[in-house]
Amino acid sequence: MVCNRGGCPGVKGAAGTWHEGGITRLPLPGRISSTKEAVMGFNARSARTVIAVAALVGGLGAMTACGSKPAWKNPGDKSDTPATKEVATTVAAPANGATDVSTATEIGLANAKPGSTVTITDATGATVAGSMRADGQTWVPATQLKYATAYTVTVSGSDDSGKTTFTTMAKPGKTINVSVAMADGKTYGVAMPVVVRFGSDVSKDQRANIEKRLLVTSNPPQLGVWYWFSNNEVHYRPKDYWQSGTTLSVRLATGGLQLTGSAYGAKDVTVNATIGRKLVMETDDASHQMTVAQDGQVIRTIPVSLGKSSTPSSSGAMVVMDKNKSEVFKGDASDPYVETVYYVQRVTIGGQYIHAAPWSVGDQGKRNVSHGCTNVSQDNAIWLYNLTILGDPYTVKGTPRKLAWGDGWTDWDKPWEEYVKGSALPAPVEPAPAASSPAPSASASTN
């Protein structure tokens, strides 16, 4: 009870209690005929009751000021609870103080927040450019890091005062060259795969790590995947033909990347290219005609002669791989010949081409007499040669011979559902279509 020494006389408390002379008194249960009786005329049993109750109330009253009600707090009210401290974004990999780190390393983050940024500097203070992967958890340097160099990593928005440092590996004694079948600044057809070749076989157990470092960016974005044709060649294609006008940025970020147990990628390779108009060539053996369509419109039908019965042409989806104004063709022991052929466009590794064949003009559009190539007239060969670019698709159907998988850029001869199985990584997830929105009103801006 918090009162003056003289008590709190006459102060009425909660639930009918009275404070007199420093004692809290309560109305008695049972026979109470008047205030005087309540104060003075009660018997001993009643007195004992009052004393017990007074002791209880007095204990409660000690927690409050005289005559004031005890403060009540809602159990759900957390206004007095200290705020939970936000977990800082930190560097998860490489570990702080790590040495012998690959120059192809990436910066893994823990507790990454949207908009987190990473800064890497070397011992001279030079900053390394880079960007975050789509997962928001991994930051990729834009160039290969230097060998035997110390780096410091700082993450923005972190309240951790420490910084992560690591040192890269010394230059390895054995390296493997990596190349891509594209030239910087060139334009390619809509079926052009990104063809990556390694100077020697790479380990199968490294395929997944390698794929992660083969970076293809398309604008507009298009879903694509890698397919391993062999231990030294992997291709990338989109789900459907590239959209005309697509820009491609390809970075083979393999410099310093482990490719075998003892060999590493020699350096990074970067190529920027463009996808041109959509040109599609299709030949039907039943009609001996080739249809050439550009951007969905048939622009010419060309009579052809395909491979004769002993050397049939392959049926399947092919791609123009190479072009030359002339090449020397040679037969084998069973059919020896040497012939200079003009306006040639290669579509298989095994030696099938589209080319000018003036000697078979009388057969073109009627019968098959070639060694497996697509024969066309000189005029049509020149016209077609001047029209096509590498990466244009060429499909043949109706012949008795099936195109062998891997005999050229056969990427389009498998459906997407089968092609994705050739990757060492899980199949990519196609983004959900954007939700449709109501049509704008007549007064709304449609810019």
mmCIF file of N, CA and C in Angstrom, residues 116-218:
data_model
loop_
_atom_site.group_PDB
_atom_site.id
_atom_site.type_symbol
_atom_site.label_atom_id
_atom_site.label_comp_id
_atom_site.label_asym_id
_atom_site.label_seq_id
_atom_site.Cartn_x
_atom_site.Cartn_y
_atom_site.Cartn_z
ATOM 1 N N SER A 116 19.831 -6.763 -53.066
ATOM 2 C CA SER A 116 21.186 -6.875 -52.512
ATOM 3 C C SER A 116 22.220 -6.730 -53.626
ATOM 4 N N THR A 117 23.287 -6.016 -53.324
ATOM 5 C CA THR A 117 24.355 -5.854 -54.306
ATOM 6 C C THR A 117 25.667 -6.338 -53.707
ATOM 7 N N VAL A 118 26.563 -6.737 -54.590
ATOM 8 C CA VAL A 118 27.857 -7.275 -54.187
ATOM 9 C C VAL A 118 28.951 -6.429 -54.819
ATOM 10 N N THR A 119 29.962 -6.136 -54.051
ATOM 11 C CA THR A 119 31.118 -5.405 -54.565
ATOM 12 C C THR A 119 32.369 -6.239 -54.307
ATOM 13 N N ILE A 120 33.149 -6.474 -55.368
ATOM 14 C CA ILE A 120 34.423 -7.185 -55.244
ATOM 15 C C ILE A 120 35.536 -6.242 -55.661
ATOM 16 N N THR A 121 36.554 -6.161 -54.847
ATOM 17 C CA THR A 121 37.726 -5.362 -55.198
ATOM 18 C C THR A 121 38.978 -6.205 -55.014
ATOM 19 N N ASP A 122 39.983 -5.921 -55.836
ATOM 20 C CA ASP A 122 41.249 -6.633 -55.671
ATOM 21 C C ASP A 122 42.177 -5.810 -54.781
ATOM 22 N N ALA A 123 43.400 -6.254 -54.638
ATOM 23 C CA ALA A 123 44.329 -5.604 -53.713
ATOM 24 C C ALA A 123 44.625 -4.162 -54.099
ATOM 25 N N THR A 124 44.471 -3.810 -55.375
ATOM 26 C CA THR A 124 44.730 -2.438 -55.825
ATOM 27 C C THR A 124 43.521 -1.532 -55.663
ATOM 28 N N GLY A 125 42.387 -2.134 -55.272
ATOM 29 C CA GLY A 125 41.156 -1.365 -55.136
ATOM 30 C C GLY A 125 40.289 -1.373 -56.367
ATOM 31 N N ALA A 126 40.741 -2.033 -57.429
ATOM 32 C CA ALA A 126 39.948 -2.114 -58.664
ATOM 33 C C ALA A 126 38.700 -2.953 -58.422
ATOM 34 N N THR A 127 37.581 -2.489 -58.952
ATOM 35 C CA THR A 127 36.301 -3.161 -58.757
ATOM 36 C C THR A 127 36.005 -4.109 -59.907
ATOM 37 N N VAL A 128 35.463 -5.265 -59.569
ATOM 38 C CA VAL A 128 35.074 -6.263 -60.573
ATOM 39 C C VAL A 128 33.585 -6.105 -60.873
ATOM 40 N N ALA A 129 33.226 -5.937 -62.143
ATOM 41 C CA ALA A 129 31.815 -5.840 -62.525
ATOM 42 C C ALA A 129 31.166 -7.213 -62.438
ATOM 43 N N GLY A 130 29.839 -7.220 -62.351
ATOM 44 C CA GLY A 130 29.115 -8.490 -62.288
ATOM 45 C C GLY A 130 27.637 -8.249 -62.118
ATOM 46 N N SER A 131 26.893 -9.319 -61.979
ATOM 47 C CA SER A 131 25.446 -9.211 -61.830
ATOM 48 C C SER A 131 24.910 -10.416 -61.081
ATOM 49 N N MET A 132 23.701 -10.270 -60.556
ATOM 50 C CA MET A 132 23.062 -11.328 -59.794
ATOM 51 C C MET A 132 22.367 -12.310 -60.738
ATOM 52 N N ARG A 133 22.450 -13.584 -60.399
ATOM 53 C CA ARG A 133 21.660 -14.570 -61.131
ATOM 54 C C ARG A 133 20.187 -14.360 -60.815
ATOM 55 N N ALA A 134 19.331 -15.018 -61.615
ATOM 56 C CA ALA A 134 17.887 -14.851 -61.448
ATOM 57 C C ALA A 134 17.410 -15.312 -60.082
ATOM 58 N N ASP A 135 18.143 -16.238 -59.455
ATOM 59 C CA ASP A 135 17.703 -16.738 -58.155
ATOM 60 C C ASP A 135 17.896 -15.723 -57.032
ATOM 61 N N GLY A 136 18.633 -14.640 -57.293
ATOM 62 C CA GLY A 136 18.845 -13.619 -56.281
ATOM 63 C C GLY A 136 19.772 -14.041 -55.166
ATOM 64 N N GLN A 137 20.405 -15.204 -55.297
ATOM 65 C CA GLN A 137 21.260 -15.745 -54.241
ATOM 66 C C GLN A 137 22.722 -15.857 -54.656
ATOM 67 N N THR A 138 22.994 -15.646 -55.945
ATOM 68 C CA THR A 138 24.345 -15.855 -56.459
ATOM 69 C C THR A 138 24.743 -14.694 -57.363
ATOM 70 N N TRP A 139 25.925 -14.182 -57.135
ATOM 71 C CA TRP A 139 26.444 -13.052 -57.909
ATOM 72 C C TRP A 139 27.573 -13.556 -58.792
ATOM 73 N N VAL A 140 27.516 -13.203 -60.088
ATOM 74 C CA VAL A 140 28.455 -13.730 -61.076
ATOM 75 C C VAL A 140 29.361 -12.606 -61.579
ATOM 76 N N PRO A 141 30.679 -12.719 -61.383
ATOM 77 C CA PRO A 141 31.581 -11.719 -61.963
ATOM 78 C C PRO A 141 31.446 -11.689 -63.485
ATOM 79 N N ALA A 142 31.551 -10.501 -64.065
ATOM 80 C CA ALA A 142 31.365 -10.352 -65.511
ATOM 81 C C ALA A 142 32.562 -10.842 -66.309
ATOM 82 N N THR A 143 33.688 -10.997 -65.661
ATOM 83 C CA THR A 143 34.895 -11.488 -66.325
ATOM 84 C C THR A 143 35.592 -12.489 -65.410
ATOM 85 N N GLN A 144 36.475 -13.263 -66.000
ATOM 86 C CA GLN A 144 37.263 -14.200 -65.203
ATOM 87 C C GLN A 144 38.119 -13.424 -64.205
ATOM 88 N N LEU A 145 38.181 -13.922 -62.977
ATOM 89 C CA LEU A 145 39.042 -13.293 -61.985
ATOM 90 C C LEU A 145 40.508 -13.583 -62.313
ATOM 91 N N LYS A 146 41.403 -12.814 -61.737
ATOM 92 C CA LYS A 146 42.832 -12.989 -61.974
ATOM 93 C C LYS A 146 43.365 -14.148 -61.129
ATOM 94 N N TYR A 147 44.390 -14.799 -61.643
ATOM 95 C CA TYR A 147 45.040 -15.868 -60.888
ATOM 96 C C TYR A 147 45.868 -15.271 -59.744
ATOM 97 N N ALA A 148 45.988 -16.061 -58.663
ATOM 98 C CA ALA A 148 46.839 -15.719 -57.517
ATOM 99 C C ALA A 148 46.618 -14.286 -57.047
ATOM 100 N N THR A 149 45.366 -13.926 -56.853
ATOM 101 C CA THR A 149 45.002 -12.561 -56.470
ATOM 102 C C THR A 149 44.070 -12.583 -55.271
ATOM 103 N N ALA A 150 44.279 -11.656 -54.357
ATOM 104 C CA ALA A 150 43.401 -11.527 -53.185
ATOM 105 C C ALA A 150 42.240 -10.601 -53.516
ATOM 106 N N TYR A 151 41.049 -10.997 -53.111
ATOM 107 C CA TYR A 151 39.841 -10.203 -53.356
ATOM 108 C C TYR A 151 39.094 -9.979 -52.049
ATOM 109 N N THR A 152 38.405 -8.850 -51.989
ATOM 110 C CA THR A 152 37.548 -8.527 -50.844
ATOM 111 C C THR A 152 36.121 -8.373 -51.334
ATOM 112 N N VAL A 153 35.183 -8.992 -50.617
ATOM 113 C CA VAL A 153 33.768 -8.963 -50.996
ATOM 114 C C VAL A 153 32.982 -8.215 -49.938
ATOM 115 N N THR A 154 32.160 -7.267 -50.380
ATOM 116 C CA THR A 154 31.265 -6.531 -49.489
ATOM 117 C C THR A 154 29.849 -6.642 -50.026
ATOM 118 N N VAL A 155 28.896 -6.892 -49.131
ATOM 119 C CA VAL A 155 27.492 -7.002 -49.520
ATOM 120 C C VAL A 155 26.751 -5.777 -49.016
ATOM 121 N N SER A 156 26.030 -5.097 -49.881
ATOM 122 C CA SER A 156 25.286 -3.907 -49.473
ATOM 123 C C SER A 156 24.124 -4.290 -48.579
ATOM 124 N N GLY A 157 23.773 -3.388 -47.676
ATOM 125 C CA GLY A 157 22.619 -3.612 -46.811
ATOM 126 C C GLY A 157 22.912 -4.510 -45.629
ATOM 127 N N SER A 158 24.128 -4.997 -45.522
ATOM 128 C CA SER A 158 24.484 -5.868 -44.402
ATOM 129 C C SER A 158 24.909 -5.020 -43.220
ATOM 130 N N ASP A 159 24.480 -5.426 -41.996
ATOM 131 C CA ASP A 159 24.934 -4.716 -40.814
ATOM 132 C C ASP A 159 26.165 -5.396 -40.219
ATOM 133 N N ASP A 160 26.680 -6.351 -40.944
ATOM 134 C CA ASP A 160 27.883 -7.057 -40.505
ATOM 135 C C ASP A 160 29.085 -6.180 -40.865
ATOM 136 N N SER A 161 29.832 -5.774 -39.853
ATOM 137 C CA SER A 161 30.948 -4.871 -40.104
ATOM 138 C C SER A 161 32.133 -5.567 -40.765
ATOM 139 N N GLY A 162 32.170 -6.890 -40.739
ATOM 140 C CA GLY A 162 33.281 -7.613 -41.326
ATOM 141 C C GLY A 162 33.153 -7.732 -42.826
ATOM 142 N N LYS A 163 34.261 -8.031 -43.484
ATOM 143 C CA LYS A 163 34.284 -8.245 -44.915
ATOM 144 C C LYS A 163 34.889 -9.604 -45.210
ATOM 145 N N THR A 164 34.418 -10.212 -46.313
ATOM 146 C CA THR A 164 34.938 -11.525 -46.705
ATOM 147 C C THR A 164 36.099 -11.356 -47.672
ATOM 148 N N THR A 165 37.154 -12.099 -47.449
ATOM 149 C CA THR A 165 38.296 -12.063 -48.350
ATOM 150 C C THR A 165 38.628 -13.484 -48.797
ATOM 151 N N PHE A 166 39.174 -13.595 -50.000
ATOM 152 C CA PHE A 166 39.636 -14.894 -50.492
ATOM 153 C C PHE A 166 40.751 -14.668 -51.505
ATOM 154 N N THR A 167 41.498 -15.716 -51.787
ATOM 155 C CA THR A 167 42.605 -15.638 -52.752
ATOM 156 C C THR A 167 42.427 -16.707 -53.814
ATOM 157 N N THR A 168 42.591 -16.333 -55.065
ATOM 158 C CA THR A 168 42.380 -17.271 -56.167
ATOM 159 C C THR A 168 43.599 -18.179 -56.368
ATOM 160 N N MET A 169 43.364 -19.234 -57.115
ATOM 161 C CA MET A 169 44.393 -20.234 -57.382
ATOM 162 C C MET A 169 45.490 -19.694 -58.297
ATOM 163 N N ALA A 170 46.646 -20.351 -58.265
ATOM 164 C CA ALA A 170 47.705 -20.039 -59.219
ATOM 165 C C ALA A 170 47.290 -20.561 -60.595
ATOM 166 N N LYS A 171 47.860 -20.012 -61.652
ATOM 167 C CA LYS A 171 47.510 -20.450 -62.996
ATOM 168 C C LYS A 171 47.828 -21.941 -63.156
ATOM 169 N N PRO A 172 46.830 -22.730 -63.616
ATOM 170 C CA PRO A 172 47.044 -24.181 -63.718
ATOM 171 C C PRO A 172 48.012 -24.527 -64.849
ATOM 172 N N GLY A 173 48.658 -25.692 -64.703
ATOM 173 C CA GLY A 173 49.606 -26.115 -65.723
ATOM 174 C C GLY A 173 48.951 -26.679 -66.963
ATOM 175 N N LYS A 174 47.697 -27.172 -66.834
ATOM 176 C CA LYS A 174 47.023 -27.780 -67.980
ATOM 177 C C LYS A 174 45.694 -27.082 -68.210
ATOM 178 N N THR A 175 45.498 -26.585 -69.424
ATOM 179 C CA THR A 175 44.246 -25.902 -69.767
ATOM 180 C C THR A 175 43.661 -26.475 -71.050
ATOM 181 N N ILE A 176 42.353 -26.251 -71.232
ATOM 182 C CA ILE A 176 41.624 -26.731 -72.406
ATOM 183 C C ILE A 176 40.948 -25.535 -73.076
ATOM 184 N N ASN A 177 41.133 -25.399 -74.371
ATOM 185 C CA ASN A 177 40.465 -24.331 -75.114
ATOM 186 C C ASN A 177 38.984 -24.662 -75.301
ATOM 187 N N VAL A 178 38.177 -23.631 -75.264
ATOM 188 C CA VAL A 178 36.737 -23.770 -75.479
ATOM 189 C C VAL A 178 36.346 -22.782 -76.572
ATOM 190 N N SER A 179 35.505 -23.206 -77.509
ATOM 191 C CA SER A 179 35.123 -22.342 -78.628
ATOM 192 C C SER A 179 33.628 -22.453 -78.899
ATOM 193 N N VAL A 180 33.113 -21.492 -79.648
ATOM 194 C CA VAL A 180 31.705 -21.479 -80.038
ATOM 195 C C VAL A 180 31.619 -21.249 -81.540
ATOM 196 N N ALA A 181 30.660 -21.952 -82.190
ATOM 197 C CA ALA A 181 30.522 -21.867 -83.651
ATOM 198 C C ALA A 181 29.692 -20.655 -84.054
ATOM 199 N N MET A 182 30.079 -19.501 -83.541
ATOM 200 C CA MET A 182 29.449 -18.234 -83.888
ATOM 201 C C MET A 182 30.554 -17.185 -83.962
ATOM 202 N N ALA A 183 30.337 -16.184 -84.778
ATOM 203 C CA ALA A 183 31.279 -15.071 -84.856
ATOM 204 C C ALA A 183 30.631 -13.823 -84.278
ATOM 205 N N ASP A 184 31.426 -13.022 -83.623
ATOM 206 C CA ASP A 184 30.893 -11.822 -82.982
ATOM 207 C C ASP A 184 30.350 -10.849 -84.031
ATOM 208 N N GLY A 185 29.161 -10.350 -83.773
ATOM 209 C CA GLY A 185 28.555 -9.348 -84.650
ATOM 210 C C GLY A 185 27.840 -9.898 -85.866
ATOM 211 N N LYS A 186 27.785 -11.219 -86.036
ATOM 212 C CA LYS A 186 27.149 -11.817 -87.209
ATOM 213 C C LYS A 186 25.649 -12.048 -86.977
ATOM 214 N N THR A 187 24.952 -12.286 -88.103
ATOM 215 C CA THR A 187 23.523 -12.582 -88.076
ATOM 216 C C THR A 187 23.307 -14.025 -88.503
ATOM 217 N N TYR A 188 22.410 -14.731 -87.809
ATOM 218 C CA TYR A 188 22.187 -16.160 -88.054
ATOM 219 C C TYR A 188 20.695 -16.444 -88.222
ATOM 220 N N GLY A 189 20.428 -17.645 -88.777
ATOM 221 C CA GLY A 189 19.056 -18.059 -88.997
ATOM 222 C C GLY A 189 18.352 -18.474 -87.708
ATOM 223 N N VAL A 190 17.049 -18.642 -87.812
ATOM 224 C CA VAL A 190 16.213 -18.877 -86.626
ATOM 225 C C VAL A 190 16.450 -20.248 -85.988
ATOM 226 N N ALA A 191 17.097 -21.168 -86.700
ATOM 227 C CA ALA A 191 17.356 -22.501 -86.152
ATOM 228 C C ALA A 191 18.779 -22.639 -85.631
ATOM 229 N N MET A 192 19.521 -21.544 -85.553
ATOM 230 C CA MET A 192 20.931 -21.605 -85.176
ATOM 231 C C MET A 192 21.099 -22.057 -83.734
ATOM 232 N N PRO A 193 21.764 -23.214 -83.500
ATOM 233 C CA PRO A 193 22.081 -23.598 -82.131
ATOM 234 C C PRO A 193 23.370 -22.905 -81.685
ATOM 235 N N VAL A 194 23.521 -22.755 -80.390
ATOM 236 C CA VAL A 194 24.798 -22.301 -79.847
ATOM 237 C C VAL A 194 25.652 -23.553 -79.676
ATOM 238 N N VAL A 195 26.644 -23.718 -80.525
ATOM 239 C CA VAL A 195 27.461 -24.939 -80.559
ATOM 240 C C VAL A 195 28.782 -24.662 -79.849
ATOM 241 N N VAL A 196 29.011 -25.361 -78.742
ATOM 242 C CA VAL A 196 30.225 -25.179 -77.948
ATOM 243 C C VAL A 196 31.082 -26.438 -78.057
ATOM 244 N N ARG A 197 32.360 -26.234 -78.376
ATOM 245 C CA ARG A 197 33.282 -27.367 -78.497
ATOM 246 C C ARG A 197 34.454 -27.186 -77.535
ATOM 247 N N PHE A 198 34.888 -28.300 -76.956
ATOM 248 C CA PHE A 198 36.031 -28.320 -76.040
ATOM 249 C C PHE A 198 37.221 -28.954 -76.742
ATOM 250 N N GLY A 199 38.413 -28.447 -76.464
ATOM 251 C CA GLY A 199 39.606 -28.932 -77.130
ATOM 252 C C GLY A 199 39.933 -30.373 -76.829
ATOM 253 N N SER A 200 39.389 -30.921 -75.757
ATOM 254 C CA SER A 200 39.517 -32.343 -75.437
ATOM 255 C C SER A 200 38.305 -32.737 -74.608
ATOM 256 N N ASP A 201 38.121 -34.029 -74.404
ATOM 257 C CA ASP A 201 36.961 -34.495 -73.647
ATOM 258 C C ASP A 201 36.966 -33.922 -72.237
ATOM 259 N N VAL A 202 35.761 -33.595 -71.747
ATOM 260 C CA VAL A 202 35.620 -33.119 -70.378
ATOM 261 C C VAL A 202 34.960 -34.218 -69.548
ATOM 262 N N SER A 203 35.132 -34.158 -68.257
ATOM 263 C CA SER A 203 34.601 -35.195 -67.373
ATOM 264 C C SER A 203 33.087 -35.108 -67.292
ATOM 265 N N LYS A 204 32.429 -36.258 -67.347
ATOM 266 C CA LYS A 204 30.971 -36.274 -67.247
ATOM 267 C C LYS A 204 30.493 -35.712 -65.920
ATOM 268 N N ASP A 205 31.272 -35.947 -64.856
ATOM 269 C CA ASP A 205 30.840 -35.447 -63.554
ATOM 270 C C ASP A 205 30.999 -33.937 -63.423
ATOM 271 N N GLN A 206 31.576 -33.287 -64.437
ATOM 272 C CA GLN A 206 31.707 -31.834 -64.437
ATOM 273 C C GLN A 206 30.669 -31.155 -65.324
ATOM 274 N N ARG A 207 29.849 -31.961 -66.005
ATOM 275 C CA ARG A 207 28.922 -31.371 -66.980
ATOM 276 C C ARG A 207 27.972 -30.349 -66.357
ATOM 277 N N ALA A 208 27.418 -30.665 -65.203
ATOM 278 C CA ALA A 208 26.470 -29.739 -64.575
ATOM 279 C C ALA A 208 27.157 -28.421 -64.228
ATOM 280 N N ASN A 209 28.353 -28.482 -63.654
ATOM 281 C CA ASN A 209 29.086 -27.257 -63.320
ATOM 282 C C ASN A 209 29.435 -26.462 -64.573
ATOM 283 N N ILE A 210 29.768 -27.174 -65.642
ATOM 284 C CA ILE A 210 30.099 -26.496 -66.897
ATOM 285 C C ILE A 210 28.873 -25.778 -67.452
ATOM 286 N N GLU A 211 27.744 -26.460 -67.485
ATOM 287 C CA GLU A 211 26.522 -25.848 -68.012
ATOM 288 C C GLU A 211 26.175 -24.548 -67.291
ATOM 289 N N LYS A 212 26.377 -24.537 -65.974
ATOM 290 C CA LYS A 212 26.061 -23.348 -65.199
ATOM 291 C C LYS A 212 26.914 -22.156 -65.615
ATOM 292 N N ARG A 213 28.068 -22.432 -66.220
ATOM 293 C CA ARG A 213 28.971 -21.360 -66.615
ATOM 294 C C ARG A 213 28.905 -21.049 -68.109
ATOM 295 N N LEU A 214 28.006 -21.711 -68.829
ATOM 296 C CA LEU A 214 27.768 -21.395 -70.239
ATOM 297 C C LEU A 214 26.536 -20.506 -70.268
ATOM 298 N N LEU A 215 26.739 -19.221 -70.398
ATOM 299 C CA LEU A 215 25.687 -18.234 -70.184
ATOM 300 C C LEU A 215 25.156 -17.705 -71.509
ATOM 301 N N VAL A 216 23.875 -17.914 -71.745
ATOM 302 C CA VAL A 216 23.214 -17.424 -72.963
ATOM 303 C C VAL A 216 22.088 -16.490 -72.545
ATOM 304 N N THR A 217 22.137 -15.266 -73.037
ATOM 305 C CA THR A 217 21.075 -14.300 -72.764
ATOM 306 C C THR A 217 20.436 -13.900 -74.081
ATOM 307 N N SER A 218 19.123 -14.064 -74.181
ATOM 308 C CA SER A 218 18.408 -13.684 -75.400
ATOM 309 C C SER A 218 17.467 -12.523 -75.102
#
